[in-house]
Coordinates of C-alpha atoms in Angstrom, one line a residue:
Chain G
M18 CA 85.8 -35.4 -82.4
S19 CA 87.2 -32.0 -83.3
T20 CA 90.3 -30.8 -81.7
N21 CA 89.7 -27.3 -82.9
S22 CA 89.3 -24.7 -80.1
D23 CA 87.1 -22.6 -82.4
P24 CA 84.6 -25.0 -84.0
L25 CA 81.7 -24.1 -86.2
I26 CA 78.6 -25.6 -84.7
I27 CA 75.7 -26.3 -87.0
A28 CA 72.6 -28.1 -85.6
G29 CA 74.7 -29.3 -82.6
K30 CA 77.5 -30.8 -84.7
E31 CA 81.0 -29.5 -84.5
Y32 CA 83.0 -28.8 -87.6
S33 CA 86.6 -27.6 -87.7
S34 CA 86.4 -26.2 -91.2
R35 CA 84.5 -23.0 -91.9
L36 CA 84.7 -23.4 -95.6
L37 CA 81.8 -25.3 -97.1
T38 CA 82.0 -26.2 -100.8
G39 CA 79.8 -26.9 -103.7
S40 CA 80.4 -29.9 -106.0
G41 CA 79.2 -28.4 -109.3
K42 CA 81.0 -27.1 -112.4
Y43 CA 84.1 -29.3 -112.1
Q44 CA 85.6 -31.0 -115.1
D45 CA 85.2 -34.4 -113.6
L46 CA 84.7 -36.2 -110.4
E47 CA 88.5 -36.5 -109.8
E48 CA 88.8 -32.7 -109.9
T49 CA 85.8 -32.5 -107.5
R50 CA 87.5 -34.8 -105.1
L51 CA 90.9 -33.1 -105.2
A52 CA 89.5 -29.6 -104.8
T53 CA 87.2 -30.7 -101.9
E54 CA 90.3 -32.2 -100.2
A55 CA 92.4 -29.1 -100.9
A56 CA 89.7 -26.9 -99.4
E57 CA 89.5 -29.3 -96.3
A58 CA 85.8 -28.8 -96.5
E59 CA 83.7 -31.0 -94.2
I60 CA 80.3 -30.0 -95.5
V61 CA 79.8 -30.4 -99.2
T62 CA 76.6 -29.4 -101.0
V63 CA 75.2 -31.6 -103.8
A64 CA 72.2 -31.3 -106.2
I65 CA 69.4 -33.8 -106.6
R66 CA 68.5 -34.7 -110.2
R67 CA 66.9 -37.4 -112.3
T68 CA 69.0 -40.5 -112.8
N69 CA 69.9 -40.9 -116.4
I70 CA 67.9 -43.9 -117.6
G71 CA 69.6 -46.2 -120.0
Q72 CA 73.0 -44.8 -119.6
N73 CA 76.1 -46.8 -118.7
P74 CA 75.2 -48.3 -115.3
D75 CA 78.8 -48.3 -114.3
E76 CA 79.0 -44.5 -114.6
P77 CA 80.9 -43.2 -111.5
N78 CA 78.7 -41.7 -108.9
L79 CA 79.3 -38.3 -107.1
L80 CA 78.9 -40.0 -103.7
D81 CA 81.8 -42.4 -104.6
A82 CA 84.0 -39.3 -104.9
L83 CA 82.5 -37.6 -101.9
P84 CA 81.6 -40.5 -99.6
P85 CA 78.9 -39.6 -97.0
E86 CA 81.1 -41.5 -94.5
K87 CA 83.8 -38.9 -94.9
Y88 CA 81.8 -35.7 -95.7
T89 CA 78.6 -34.2 -94.3
I90 CA 76.6 -34.2 -97.6
L91 CA 74.4 -31.1 -97.8
P92 CA 71.7 -31.7 -100.4
N93 CA 70.5 -28.5 -102.0
T94 CA 67.3 -27.4 -103.7
A95 CA 69.1 -25.5 -106.4
G96 CA 66.9 -25.0 -109.5
C97 CA 63.7 -24.9 -107.5
Y98 CA 61.4 -21.9 -108.1
T99 CA 58.6 -22.9 -105.9
A100 CA 58.2 -24.0 -102.2
D101 CA 56.6 -27.3 -103.3
D102 CA 59.5 -28.3 -105.6
A103 CA 62.0 -27.5 -102.8
I104 CA 60.1 -29.6 -100.3
R105 CA 59.9 -32.5 -102.7
T106 CA 63.6 -32.3 -103.4
C107 CA 64.4 -32.3 -99.7
R108 CA 62.2 -35.3 -99.1
L109 CA 63.9 -37.2 -101.9
A110 CA 67.3 -36.2 -100.6
R111 CA 66.5 -37.5 -97.1
E112 CA 65.5 -40.8 -98.6
L113 CA 68.6 -40.9 -100.8
L114 CA 70.9 -40.2 -97.8
D115 CA 69.2 -42.7 -95.4
G116 CA 67.4 -40.2 -93.3
H117 CA 70.1 -37.5 -93.2
D118 CA 68.0 -34.3 -92.5
L119 CA 70.5 -31.4 -92.9
V120 CA 69.5 -29.5 -96.2
K121 CA 70.4 -26.3 -98.0
L122 CA 67.1 -24.6 -98.9
E123 CA 67.2 -22.3 -101.8
V124 CA 64.1 -21.1 -103.7
L125 CA 65.0 -19.0 -106.7
G126 CA 62.9 -16.2 -108.0
D127 CA 64.5 -15.1 -111.2
E128 CA 66.6 -16.9 -113.8
K129 CA 68.8 -13.9 -114.7
T130 CA 69.9 -13.0 -111.2
L131 CA 69.1 -16.2 -109.3
F132 CA 68.0 -14.1 -106.5
P133 CA 66.1 -15.9 -103.8
D134 CA 62.3 -15.8 -103.8
V135 CA 62.0 -14.9 -100.1
T136 CA 58.2 -15.5 -100.0
E137 CA 58.5 -19.1 -101.2
T138 CA 61.6 -19.6 -99.1
L139 CA 59.7 -18.7 -95.9
I140 CA 56.8 -21.1 -96.9
A141 CA 59.3 -23.9 -97.7
A142 CA 61.3 -23.4 -94.5
E143 CA 58.2 -23.6 -92.3
T144 CA 57.1 -26.9 -93.8
L145 CA 60.5 -28.4 -93.8
I146 CA 61.2 -27.5 -90.2
K147 CA 57.8 -29.0 -89.2
D148 CA 58.8 -32.1 -91.1
G149 CA 62.0 -32.5 -89.0
F150 CA 64.5 -31.1 -91.4
K151 CA 67.5 -29.1 -90.3
V152 CA 67.4 -26.2 -92.7
M153 CA 70.4 -24.1 -93.7
V154 CA 68.7 -21.4 -95.7
Y155 CA 69.9 -19.3 -98.7
T156 CA 68.4 -15.8 -98.6
T157 CA 68.9 -12.2 -99.5
D158 CA 71.1 -10.0 -97.3
D159 CA 68.0 -8.5 -95.7
P160 CA 68.6 -8.4 -91.9
L161 CA 64.8 -8.7 -91.0
I162 CA 64.3 -11.7 -93.2
A163 CA 67.5 -13.3 -91.9
K164 CA 66.2 -12.8 -88.3
R165 CA 62.8 -14.2 -89.3
L166 CA 64.3 -17.3 -90.7
E167 CA 66.3 -17.8 -87.5
E168 CA 63.2 -17.4 -85.4
M169 CA 61.4 -20.0 -87.5
G170 CA 64.0 -22.5 -86.6
C171 CA 66.5 -22.5 -89.4
V172 CA 69.8 -23.9 -88.1
A173 CA 71.9 -21.5 -90.2
V174 CA 71.1 -18.4 -92.3
M175 CA 73.1 -18.0 -95.5
P176 CA 72.8 -14.5 -97.1
L177 CA 74.2 -13.9 -100.5
A178 CA 77.1 -11.5 -100.9
A179 CA 76.5 -11.1 -104.6
P180 CA 74.5 -13.2 -107.2
I181 CA 75.3 -16.9 -107.5
G182 CA 78.3 -17.5 -109.7
S183 CA 78.9 -13.8 -110.2
G184 CA 82.2 -13.6 -108.3
L185 CA 81.5 -10.0 -107.5
G186 CA 82.6 -10.2 -103.9
I187 CA 81.0 -8.8 -100.8
R188 CA 78.7 -6.2 -102.3
N189 CA 77.0 -5.0 -99.0
P190 CA 79.3 -5.6 -96.1
Y191 CA 77.1 -3.4 -93.9
N192 CA 74.0 -5.6 -94.3
I193 CA 76.1 -8.7 -93.7
R194 CA 77.4 -7.1 -90.4
L195 CA 73.9 -6.2 -89.3
I196 CA 72.8 -9.8 -90.0
I197 CA 75.7 -11.2 -88.0
E198 CA 75.2 -8.8 -85.0
N199 CA 71.5 -9.8 -84.7
A200 CA 72.0 -13.6 -85.1
N201 CA 72.0 -16.4 -82.6
V202 CA 72.6 -19.1 -85.3
P203 CA 75.6 -19.4 -87.7
I204 CA 75.6 -16.9 -90.5
L205 CA 77.4 -18.1 -93.6
V206 CA 78.0 -16.1 -96.8
D207 CA 76.6 -18.2 -99.6
A208 CA 77.3 -17.0 -103.1
G209 CA 79.2 -14.1 -104.5
V210 CA 82.8 -14.8 -103.4
G211 CA 85.2 -14.5 -106.4
T212 CA 88.7 -14.8 -104.9
A213 CA 90.5 -15.4 -101.7
S214 CA 90.4 -11.7 -100.5
D215 CA 86.6 -11.8 -100.8
A216 CA 86.5 -14.8 -98.5
A217 CA 88.8 -13.1 -96.0
I218 CA 86.6 -10.0 -96.0
A219 CA 83.5 -12.0 -95.3
M220 CA 85.2 -13.8 -92.4
E221 CA 86.6 -10.5 -91.0
L222 CA 83.1 -9.2 -90.9
G223 CA 82.3 -12.0 -88.5
C224 CA 80.7 -14.6 -90.7
D225 CA 80.7 -18.1 -89.2
G226 CA 81.6 -19.6 -92.5
I227 CA 81.4 -19.4 -96.3
L228 CA 79.8 -21.7 -98.8
M229 CA 81.3 -21.4 -102.3
N230 CA 81.4 -23.3 -105.5
T231 CA 82.1 -21.3 -108.6
A232 CA 85.0 -19.3 -107.1
I233 CA 86.9 -22.6 -106.8
A234 CA 85.5 -24.6 -109.8
A235 CA 85.8 -21.8 -112.3
A236 CA 89.4 -20.8 -111.3
Q237 CA 92.1 -21.6 -113.8
N238 CA 93.5 -24.1 -111.3
P239 CA 90.6 -25.1 -109.0
V240 CA 92.7 -27.3 -106.7
L241 CA 95.1 -24.4 -106.0
M242 CA 92.2 -22.0 -105.5
A243 CA 90.6 -24.4 -103.1
S244 CA 93.8 -24.3 -101.0
A245 CA 93.9 -20.5 -101.2
M246 CA 90.2 -20.3 -100.1
K247 CA 91.0 -22.6 -97.1
K248 CA 93.7 -20.2 -96.0
A249 CA 91.7 -17.1 -96.6
V250 CA 88.8 -18.4 -94.5
Q251 CA 91.2 -19.3 -91.7
A252 CA 93.1 -16.0 -92.0
G253 CA 89.8 -14.0 -92.0
R254 CA 88.5 -15.9 -89.0
E255 CA 91.7 -15.3 -87.0
A256 CA 91.7 -11.6 -87.9
F257 CA 88.1 -11.3 -86.8
L258 CA 88.9 -13.0 -83.5
A259 CA 92.0 -10.9 -83.1
G260 CA 90.2 -7.7 -83.6
R261 CA 91.5 -5.3 -86.1
M262 CA 93.2 -1.9 -85.2
P263 CA 91.1 1.2 -85.5
R264 CA 91.2 3.0 -88.8
K265 CA 92.9 6.5 -88.6
L266 CA 93.2 9.3 -91.1
Y267 CA 96.8 10.2 -90.2
A268 CA 99.9 8.3 -89.8
S269 CA 101.2 6.9 -86.5
A270 CA 104.9 6.1 -86.4
S271 CA 105.8 2.4 -85.7
S272 CA 109.4 3.2 -84.5
P273 CA 110.0 5.3 -81.3
I274 CA 110.6 9.0 -81.7
D275 CA 112.8 9.1 -78.6
G276 CA 116.5 8.2 -79.0
T277 CA 117.0 9.4 -82.5
F278 CA 120.7 10.5 -83.0
F279 CA 120.0 12.8 -86.1
Chain D
M8 CA 51.4 -51.2 -118.9
N9 CA 52.7 -47.7 -119.3
I10 CA 54.2 -45.5 -116.6
M11 CA 55.9 -42.1 -116.8
L12 CA 59.5 -42.6 -115.8
N13 CA 61.6 -39.5 -115.2
G14 CA 59.3 -37.6 -117.6
E15 CA 59.3 -40.2 -120.4
P16 CA 56.8 -43.0 -121.2
Y17 CA 58.1 -46.4 -120.1
E18 CA 56.6 -49.8 -120.6
I19 CA 56.6 -52.2 -117.6
S20 CA 54.9 -55.5 -117.0
E21 CA 51.6 -55.6 -115.2
G22 CA 52.0 -55.8 -111.4
A23 CA 55.7 -54.9 -111.5
T24 CA 57.2 -53.7 -108.3
A25 CA 59.6 -50.9 -107.7
Q26 CA 62.3 -53.5 -107.1
N27 CA 61.6 -55.0 -110.6
L28 CA 62.0 -51.6 -112.1
I29 CA 65.3 -51.0 -110.3
E30 CA 66.6 -54.4 -111.5
Q31 CA 65.4 -53.8 -115.1
L32 CA 67.3 -50.5 -115.1
E33 CA 70.4 -52.1 -113.7
L34 CA 70.3 -49.7 -110.7
V35 CA 70.5 -52.2 -107.9
G36 CA 72.9 -51.1 -105.2
K37 CA 73.0 -47.5 -106.4
R38 CA 72.4 -44.6 -104.1
L39 CA 69.0 -43.4 -105.4
A40 CA 65.6 -42.3 -104.2
M41 CA 62.2 -42.9 -105.8
E42 CA 58.9 -41.0 -105.7
V43 CA 55.6 -42.1 -107.3
N44 CA 53.0 -39.5 -107.9
Q45 CA 55.0 -37.1 -105.7
E46 CA 55.1 -39.5 -102.7
I47 CA 58.4 -41.0 -101.5
V48 CA 58.6 -44.8 -101.9
P49 CA 61.1 -45.9 -99.2
R50 CA 63.8 -48.3 -100.4
S51 CA 62.7 -50.7 -97.7
T52 CA 59.3 -51.1 -99.5
F53 CA 60.6 -51.5 -103.1
H54 CA 59.7 -55.2 -103.0
E55 CA 56.0 -54.6 -102.1
H56 CA 55.4 -51.4 -104.0
Q57 CA 53.5 -52.3 -107.2
F58 CA 53.0 -49.6 -110.0
Q59 CA 49.7 -48.7 -111.4
T60 CA 49.1 -47.6 -115.0
D61 CA 50.1 -44.0 -115.6
D62 CA 52.1 -43.7 -112.4
H63 CA 54.5 -40.8 -112.4
V64 CA 57.8 -42.3 -111.2
E65 CA 60.9 -40.2 -110.5
I66 CA 64.2 -41.8 -109.7
V67 CA 66.8 -39.3 -108.6
H68 CA 70.5 -39.3 -107.4
A69 CA 73.0 -36.8 -106.2
I70 CA 75.1 -34.9 -108.7
G71 CA 77.5 -32.0 -108.6
G72 CA 75.9 -28.7 -107.6
G73 CA 76.4 -25.6 -105.5

């Protein structure tokens, strides 16, 4: 049970953390574990790949470092370029995780930019939703497509802020805002965050959460950056809820003008 | 008989089951999932599922990713 008064609700389940993390690009599983703990993430995304046949059978497993009893494991379809591959990956993931049906759908269209292939994404989302999956979908920052994915039944829509792994920050805050204003499901920025201020900006726009991987894993000190991201997401959320002051062109004195003795 | 296991040819005895393969690969008790010819083989049916020659078998697990 969450004691948080402002929980993130995805597919009917409450989470107190609005920072979702990836588990890729870390030096080793110990660093993965420590960074995930420092981020206080509750939802962690993982990739599904072939088991290495003939390798050391005692090789440590990612799910030992990130036990599904402790974390909500969010299998992703990273690396899929067709709807069919993404659907196969989700079905294997559901079997792997004993029927767990929350997935991150991403269908990529281009190796250089890793931009989503929206057409294939729509096809995959439709099949997966019919098949009983709860789909958190990675997409472009197109407000119409975001709405369409919501109407199809995706449980969360996750527009990119900049290309995956680019760390370029929130490139189009106006589109992200339009997506948020029209949405009835959680909107999470997925991809593009480079440092803590980017995370705060996304949350101040009203995002319900952020999913990030490289910004933490590729930092000089990933565990410290994970802690910074946790605080930035919390600070950005509080600032959004608090409502920022209006921007003004000219100054407005903070100290009273009355009572001066000079 | 020959099957394709994770994209590579693999020799397995006639009538071998999914459970036999998992034991042979020392993967018993590991968190994994299997598909044969793009159809999921549930873990609960590993004991009954017998391979056919040229089956395309994929065994997957979770690894780090974003």
